Tab-separated table of C-alpha atoms in Angstrom:
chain	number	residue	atom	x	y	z
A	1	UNK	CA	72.282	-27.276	-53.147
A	2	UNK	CA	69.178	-24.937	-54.086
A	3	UNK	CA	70.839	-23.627	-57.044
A	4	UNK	CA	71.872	-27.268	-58.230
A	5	UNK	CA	67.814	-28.874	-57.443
A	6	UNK	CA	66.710	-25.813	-59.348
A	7	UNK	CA	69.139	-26.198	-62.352
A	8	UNK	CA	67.738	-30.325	-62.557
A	9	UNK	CA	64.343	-29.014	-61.991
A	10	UNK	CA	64.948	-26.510	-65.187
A	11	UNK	CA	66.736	-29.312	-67.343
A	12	UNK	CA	63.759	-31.734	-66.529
A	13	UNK	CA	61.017	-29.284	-67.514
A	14	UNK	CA	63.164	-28.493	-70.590
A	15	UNK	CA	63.421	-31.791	-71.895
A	16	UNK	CA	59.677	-32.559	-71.088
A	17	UNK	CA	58.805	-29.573	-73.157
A	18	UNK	CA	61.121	-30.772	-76.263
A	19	UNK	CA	59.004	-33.795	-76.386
A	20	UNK	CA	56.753	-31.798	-78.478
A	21	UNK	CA	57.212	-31.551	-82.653
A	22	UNK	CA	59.372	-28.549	-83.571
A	23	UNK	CA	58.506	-26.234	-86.582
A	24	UNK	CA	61.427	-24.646	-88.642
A	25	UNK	CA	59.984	-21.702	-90.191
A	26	UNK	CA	61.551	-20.551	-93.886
A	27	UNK	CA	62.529	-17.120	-92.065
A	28	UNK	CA	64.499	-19.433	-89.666
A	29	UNK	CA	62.091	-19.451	-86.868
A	30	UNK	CA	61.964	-22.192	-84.545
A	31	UNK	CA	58.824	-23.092	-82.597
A	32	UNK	CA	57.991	-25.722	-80.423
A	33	UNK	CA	54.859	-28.807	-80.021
A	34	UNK	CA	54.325	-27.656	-83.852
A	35	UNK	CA	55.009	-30.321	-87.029
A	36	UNK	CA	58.152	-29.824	-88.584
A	37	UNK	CA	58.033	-27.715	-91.604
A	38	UNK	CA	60.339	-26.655	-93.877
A	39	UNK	CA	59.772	-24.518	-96.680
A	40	UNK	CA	62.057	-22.674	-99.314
A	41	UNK	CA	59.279	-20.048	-101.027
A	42	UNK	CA	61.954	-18.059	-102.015
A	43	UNK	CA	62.409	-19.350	-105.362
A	44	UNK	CA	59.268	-20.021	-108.063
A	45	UNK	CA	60.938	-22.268	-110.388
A	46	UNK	CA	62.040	-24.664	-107.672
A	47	UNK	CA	61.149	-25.578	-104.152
A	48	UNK	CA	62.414	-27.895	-101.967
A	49	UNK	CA	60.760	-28.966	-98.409
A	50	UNK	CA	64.204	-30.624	-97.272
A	51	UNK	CA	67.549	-30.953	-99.039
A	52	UNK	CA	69.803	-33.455	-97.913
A	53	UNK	CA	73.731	-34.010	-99.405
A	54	UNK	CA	76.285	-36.874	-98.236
A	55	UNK	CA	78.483	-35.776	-100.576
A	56	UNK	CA	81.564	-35.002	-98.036
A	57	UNK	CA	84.361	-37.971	-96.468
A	58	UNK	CA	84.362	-41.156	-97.614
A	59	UNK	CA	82.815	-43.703	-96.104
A	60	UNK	CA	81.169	-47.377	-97.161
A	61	UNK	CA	77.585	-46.155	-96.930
A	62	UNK	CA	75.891	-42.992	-97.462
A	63	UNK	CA	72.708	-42.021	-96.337
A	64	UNK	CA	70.854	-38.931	-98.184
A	65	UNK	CA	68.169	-39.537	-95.419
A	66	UNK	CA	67.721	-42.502	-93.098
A	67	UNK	CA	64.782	-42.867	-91.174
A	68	UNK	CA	64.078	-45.317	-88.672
A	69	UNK	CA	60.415	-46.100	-87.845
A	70	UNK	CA	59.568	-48.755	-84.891
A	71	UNK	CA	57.072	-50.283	-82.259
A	72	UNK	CA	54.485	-47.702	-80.701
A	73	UNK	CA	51.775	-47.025	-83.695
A	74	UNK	CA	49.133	-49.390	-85.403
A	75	UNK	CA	50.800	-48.830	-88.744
A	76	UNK	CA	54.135	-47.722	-89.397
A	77	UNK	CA	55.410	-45.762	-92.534
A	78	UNK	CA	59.440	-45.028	-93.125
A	79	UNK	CA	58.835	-42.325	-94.886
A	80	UNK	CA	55.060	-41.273	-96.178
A	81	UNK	CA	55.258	-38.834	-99.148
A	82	UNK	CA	52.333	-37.095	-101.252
A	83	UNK	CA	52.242	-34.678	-104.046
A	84	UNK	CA	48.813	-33.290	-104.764
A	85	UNK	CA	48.355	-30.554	-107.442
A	86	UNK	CA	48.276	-29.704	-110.708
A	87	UNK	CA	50.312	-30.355	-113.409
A	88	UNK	CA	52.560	-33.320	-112.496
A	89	UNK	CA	53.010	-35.032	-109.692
A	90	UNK	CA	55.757	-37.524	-108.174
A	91	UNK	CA	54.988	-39.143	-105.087
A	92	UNK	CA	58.509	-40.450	-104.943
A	93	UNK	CA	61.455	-40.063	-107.617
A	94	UNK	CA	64.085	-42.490	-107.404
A	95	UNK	CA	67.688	-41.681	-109.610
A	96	UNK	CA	70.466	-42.816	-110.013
A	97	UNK	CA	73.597	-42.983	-111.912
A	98	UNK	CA	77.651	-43.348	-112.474
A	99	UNK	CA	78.049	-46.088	-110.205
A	100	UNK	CA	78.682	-49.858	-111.224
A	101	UNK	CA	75.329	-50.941	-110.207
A	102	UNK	CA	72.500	-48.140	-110.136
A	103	UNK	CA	69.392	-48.769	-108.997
A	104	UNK	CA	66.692	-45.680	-108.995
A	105	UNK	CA	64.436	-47.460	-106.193
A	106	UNK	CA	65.270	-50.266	-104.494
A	107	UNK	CA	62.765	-52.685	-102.108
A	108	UNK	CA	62.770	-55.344	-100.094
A	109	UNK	CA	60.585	-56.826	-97.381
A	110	UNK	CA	61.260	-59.745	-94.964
A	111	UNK	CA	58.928	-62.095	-92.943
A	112	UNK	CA	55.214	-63.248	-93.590
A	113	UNK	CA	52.667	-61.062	-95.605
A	114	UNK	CA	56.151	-59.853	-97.546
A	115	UNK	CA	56.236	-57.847	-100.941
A	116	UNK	CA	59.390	-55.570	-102.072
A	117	UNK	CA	56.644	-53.814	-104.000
A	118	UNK	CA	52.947	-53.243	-103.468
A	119	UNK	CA	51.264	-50.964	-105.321
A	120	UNK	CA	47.482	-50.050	-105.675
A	121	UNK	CA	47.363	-49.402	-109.512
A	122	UNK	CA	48.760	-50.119	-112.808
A	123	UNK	CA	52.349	-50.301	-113.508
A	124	UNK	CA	54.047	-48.816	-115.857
A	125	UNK	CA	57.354	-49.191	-117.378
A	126	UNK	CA	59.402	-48.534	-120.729
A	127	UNK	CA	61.994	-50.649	-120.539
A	128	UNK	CA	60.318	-54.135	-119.945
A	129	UNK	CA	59.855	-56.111	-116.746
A	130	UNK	CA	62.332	-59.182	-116.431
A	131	UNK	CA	62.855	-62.107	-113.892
A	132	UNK	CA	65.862	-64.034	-112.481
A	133	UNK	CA	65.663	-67.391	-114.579
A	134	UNK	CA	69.609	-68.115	-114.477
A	135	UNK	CA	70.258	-71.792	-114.454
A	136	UNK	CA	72.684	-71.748	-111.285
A	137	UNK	CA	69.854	-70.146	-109.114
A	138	UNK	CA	67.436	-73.140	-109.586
A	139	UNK	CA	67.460	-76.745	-108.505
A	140	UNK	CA	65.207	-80.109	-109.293
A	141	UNK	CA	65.059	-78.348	-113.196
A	142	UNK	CA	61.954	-80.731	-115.102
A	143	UNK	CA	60.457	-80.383	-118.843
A	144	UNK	CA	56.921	-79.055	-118.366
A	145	UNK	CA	55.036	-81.229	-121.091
A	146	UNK	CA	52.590	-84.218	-121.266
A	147	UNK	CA	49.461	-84.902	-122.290
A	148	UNK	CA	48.346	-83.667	-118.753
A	149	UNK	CA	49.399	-79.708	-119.252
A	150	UNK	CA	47.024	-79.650	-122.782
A	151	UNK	CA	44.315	-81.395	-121.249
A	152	UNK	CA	44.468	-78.534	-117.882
A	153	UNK	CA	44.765	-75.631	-120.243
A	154	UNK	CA	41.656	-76.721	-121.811
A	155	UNK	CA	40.020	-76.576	-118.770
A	156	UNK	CA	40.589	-72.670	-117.940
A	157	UNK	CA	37.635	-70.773	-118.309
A	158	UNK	CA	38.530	-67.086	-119.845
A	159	UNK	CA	36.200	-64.016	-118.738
A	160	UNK	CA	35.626	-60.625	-118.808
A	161	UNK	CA	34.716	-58.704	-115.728
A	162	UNK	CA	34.461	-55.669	-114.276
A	163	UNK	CA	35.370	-54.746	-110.782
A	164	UNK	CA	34.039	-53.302	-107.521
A	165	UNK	CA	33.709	-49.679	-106.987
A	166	UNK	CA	35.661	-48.589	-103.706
A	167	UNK	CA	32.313	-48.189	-101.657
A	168	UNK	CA	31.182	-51.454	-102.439
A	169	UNK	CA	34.450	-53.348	-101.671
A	170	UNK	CA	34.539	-51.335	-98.189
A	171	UNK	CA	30.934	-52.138	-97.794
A	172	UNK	CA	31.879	-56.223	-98.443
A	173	UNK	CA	35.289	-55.774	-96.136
A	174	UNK	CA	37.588	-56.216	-98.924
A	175	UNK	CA	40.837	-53.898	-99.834
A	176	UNK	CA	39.608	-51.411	-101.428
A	177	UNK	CA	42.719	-51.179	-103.448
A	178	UNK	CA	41.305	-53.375	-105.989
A	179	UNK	CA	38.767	-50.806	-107.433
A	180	UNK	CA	40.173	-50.435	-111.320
A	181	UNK	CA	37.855	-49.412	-113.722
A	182	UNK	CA	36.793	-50.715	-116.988
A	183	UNK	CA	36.435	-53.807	-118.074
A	184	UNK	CA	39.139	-56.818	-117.657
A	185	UNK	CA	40.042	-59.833	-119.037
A	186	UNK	CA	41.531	-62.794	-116.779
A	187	UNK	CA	40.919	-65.521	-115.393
A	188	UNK	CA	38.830	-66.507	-111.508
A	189	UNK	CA	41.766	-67.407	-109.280
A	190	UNK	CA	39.557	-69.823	-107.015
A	191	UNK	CA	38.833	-72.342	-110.835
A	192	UNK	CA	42.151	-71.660	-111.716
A	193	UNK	CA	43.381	-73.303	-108.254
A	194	UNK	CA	41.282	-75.983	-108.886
A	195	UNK	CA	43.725	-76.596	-112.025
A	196	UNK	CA	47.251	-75.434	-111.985
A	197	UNK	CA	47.284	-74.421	-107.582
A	198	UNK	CA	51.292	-73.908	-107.841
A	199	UNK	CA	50.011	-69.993	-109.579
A	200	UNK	CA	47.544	-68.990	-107.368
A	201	UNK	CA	48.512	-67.367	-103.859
A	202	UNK	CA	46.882	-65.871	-101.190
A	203	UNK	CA	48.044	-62.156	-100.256
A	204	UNK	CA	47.073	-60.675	-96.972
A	205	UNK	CA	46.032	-56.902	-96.553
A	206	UNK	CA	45.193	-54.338	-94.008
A	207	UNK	CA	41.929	-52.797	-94.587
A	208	UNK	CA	42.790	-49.965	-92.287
A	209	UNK	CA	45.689	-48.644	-94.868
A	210	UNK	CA	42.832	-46.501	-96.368
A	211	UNK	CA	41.425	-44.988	-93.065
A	212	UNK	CA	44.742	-44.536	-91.284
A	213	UNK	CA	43.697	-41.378	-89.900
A	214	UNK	CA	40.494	-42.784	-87.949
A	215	UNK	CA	42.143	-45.346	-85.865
A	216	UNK	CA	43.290	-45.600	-82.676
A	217	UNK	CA	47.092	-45.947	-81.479
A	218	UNK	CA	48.029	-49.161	-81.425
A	219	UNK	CA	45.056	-50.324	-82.832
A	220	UNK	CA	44.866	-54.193	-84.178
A	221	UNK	CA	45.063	-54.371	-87.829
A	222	UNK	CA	42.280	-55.889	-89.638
A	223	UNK	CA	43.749	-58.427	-91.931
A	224	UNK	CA	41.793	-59.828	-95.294
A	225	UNK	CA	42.575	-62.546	-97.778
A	226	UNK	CA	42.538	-62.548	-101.333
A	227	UNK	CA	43.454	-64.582	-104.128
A	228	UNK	CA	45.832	-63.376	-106.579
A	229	UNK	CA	47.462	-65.149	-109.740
A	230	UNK	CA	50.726	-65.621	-111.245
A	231	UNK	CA	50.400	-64.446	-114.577
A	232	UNK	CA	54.061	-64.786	-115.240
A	233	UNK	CA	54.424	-68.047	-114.850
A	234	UNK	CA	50.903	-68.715	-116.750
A	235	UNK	CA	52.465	-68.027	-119.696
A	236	UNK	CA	55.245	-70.668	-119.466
A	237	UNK	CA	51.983	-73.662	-119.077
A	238	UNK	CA	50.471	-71.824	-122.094
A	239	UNK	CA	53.941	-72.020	-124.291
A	240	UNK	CA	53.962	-75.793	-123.055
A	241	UNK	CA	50.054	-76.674	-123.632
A	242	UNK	CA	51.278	-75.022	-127.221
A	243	UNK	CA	54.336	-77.190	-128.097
A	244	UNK	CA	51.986	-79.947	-127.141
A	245	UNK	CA	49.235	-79.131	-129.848
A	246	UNK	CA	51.847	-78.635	-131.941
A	247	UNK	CA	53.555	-81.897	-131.658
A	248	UNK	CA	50.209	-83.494	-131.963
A	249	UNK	CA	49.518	-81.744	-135.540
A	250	UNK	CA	52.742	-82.841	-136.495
A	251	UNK	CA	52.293	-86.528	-135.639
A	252	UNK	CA	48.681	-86.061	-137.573
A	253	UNK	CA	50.227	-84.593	-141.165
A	254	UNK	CA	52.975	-87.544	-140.941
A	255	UNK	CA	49.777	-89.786	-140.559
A	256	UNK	CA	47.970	-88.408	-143.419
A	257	UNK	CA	51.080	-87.969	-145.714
A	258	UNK	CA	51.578	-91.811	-145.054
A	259	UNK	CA	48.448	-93.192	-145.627
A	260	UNK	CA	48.020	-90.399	-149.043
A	261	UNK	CA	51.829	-92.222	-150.162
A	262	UNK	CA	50.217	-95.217	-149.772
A	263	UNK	CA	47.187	-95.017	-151.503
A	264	UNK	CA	48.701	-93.438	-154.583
A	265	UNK	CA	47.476	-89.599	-153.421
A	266	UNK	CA	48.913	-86.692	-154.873
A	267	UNK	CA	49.450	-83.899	-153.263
C-alpha cells in the first residue's frame, strides 16, 4: 500500500513538473520549464529550427504541422513566425506544386471582424490580383448607368495626403498599422460615404496587436474603428460614370452634325 501511495505520489509530482516548457538542445539535450528550441548549427549553408515530413501512408489529409491554439490568452496566434537579419528575410514561405489545385498560402476567417488576409503594409504581387465575378455566383444582376452615377462621380473630391507617424496614431488611439510613408493619393472614406456608402466599410482592430508583450493574460482587447474603401469596386462606378460621358458626347456630335447638314455646313 506504501509502495503503491508513493508510486501516485511520484507520477503526480512528475506530471506537475512536465507542465513546464521543454528545451531540445541541438546536442540532443532535453531540459525542462525552458522554451522549446531547436536548432541544427551544424550546417552553414542551411538551417532549419524544425523539419516536419508527411510524406509516409496515405491518407485524405496531411498535416506538415498542425497547431491548435484556443481559449486561455488575450490574443491568440496559430503559429507566430519572425525572421530578423540581414540579407533576406521570409516571415512565412508558402509553396506548392504537382497537385490539381496548388495553393502556396491559403486563408480564411469566419465570424464578425473577419479577413482571410490582413496585412500591415503594401502588397505585392507579379502575377495580378483577380476576383470571383462568374455569372452563376451572383443574383439580382442590374446595369450600373443613369444620369445619377455621372452626376455622384462628379461629386468625389480627389486628395493627396500624407499619413500619421506610428507615435502619433498611438498617441490619438488609432492602429498604428496605418503609418505608410510618403505621400498618397485617394479619396476621404467618411465624403465618399456620403456618395456611393455600398464601398465604404468599417474594419475593427485591436490596438493591443502592437504591445502584445505588455498585457495582461486574459486581458480585454481594445477594439477601434476605421473606415476603409473599396477601391475595387470604385473602379466599376468610374467605367460606368465613363460610358455615361461618353454616350452624352455622342448624342452631342449627332446634334451638331444635324443641325451643320441642315444648314448647308461642310465639314
Amino acid at each position: 500500500m506504501f509502495k503503491r501511495l508513493s508510486s501516485i505520489l511520484f507520477f503526480l509530482s512528475f506530471s506537475f513538473a512536465l507542465q513546464g516548457q521543454i528545451t531540445i538542445q541541438s546536442n540532443g539535450n532535453v531540459s525542462v520549464n525552458k522554451t522549446l528550441k531547436v536548432g541544427n548549427p551544424s550546417s552553414s549553408y542551411q538551417q532549419l529550427g524544425v523539419k516536419c515530413g508527411s510524406s509516409c501512408g496515405s491518407s485524405f489529409i496531411k498535416y506538415g504541422i498542425y497547431v491548435t491554439n484556443e481559449d486561455g490568452a488575450s490574443q491568440r496566434y496559430g503559429i507566430d513566425s519572425r525572421s530578423l537579419g540581414s540579407g533576406s528575410n521570409y516571415g512565412i514561405r508558402g509553396y506548392a506544386e504537382f497537385g490539381s489545385v496548388n495553393r502556396g498560402i491559403v486563408g480564411a476567417a469566419s465570424g464578425s471582424n473577419s479577413y482571410g488576409g490582413y496585412f500591415t503594409n503594401g502588397i505585392y504581387v507579379s502575377g495580378g490580383i483577380t476576383q470571383s465575378s462568374d455569372e452563376r455566383l451572383k443574383k439580382n444582376i442590374e446595369p450600373l448607368e443613369g444620369v445619377s452615377i455621372l452626376s455622384k462621380v462628379l461629386q468625389l473630391n480627389p486628395k493627396k495626403f500624407e499619413f500619421f507617424t506610428k507615435e502619433e496614431l498611438k498617441q490619438k488611439g488609432l492602429p498604428s498599422t496605418y503609418s505608410t510613408e510618403g505621400t498618397h493619393f485617394g479619396l476621404i472614406a467618411q465624403e465618399l460615404e456620403e456618395v456611393f456608402p455600398e464601398l465604404v466599410s468599417n474594419v475593427v482592430h485591436d490596438i493591443n496587436q502592437d504591445q502584445s508583450e505588455q498585457l495582461e493574460i486574459n486581458s480585454e482587447p481594445t477594439l477601434v474603428t476605421t473606415k476603409a474603401i473599396n477601391y475595387q469596386e470604385l473602379t466599376v462606378v468610374l467605367l460606368a460614370a465613363l460610358q455615361k460621358q461618353q454616350s452624352d458626347l455622342d448624342m452631342l456630335k449627332a446634334e451638331i452634325e444635324a443641325l451643320k447638314s441642315q444648314l448647308g455646313i461642310e465639314r
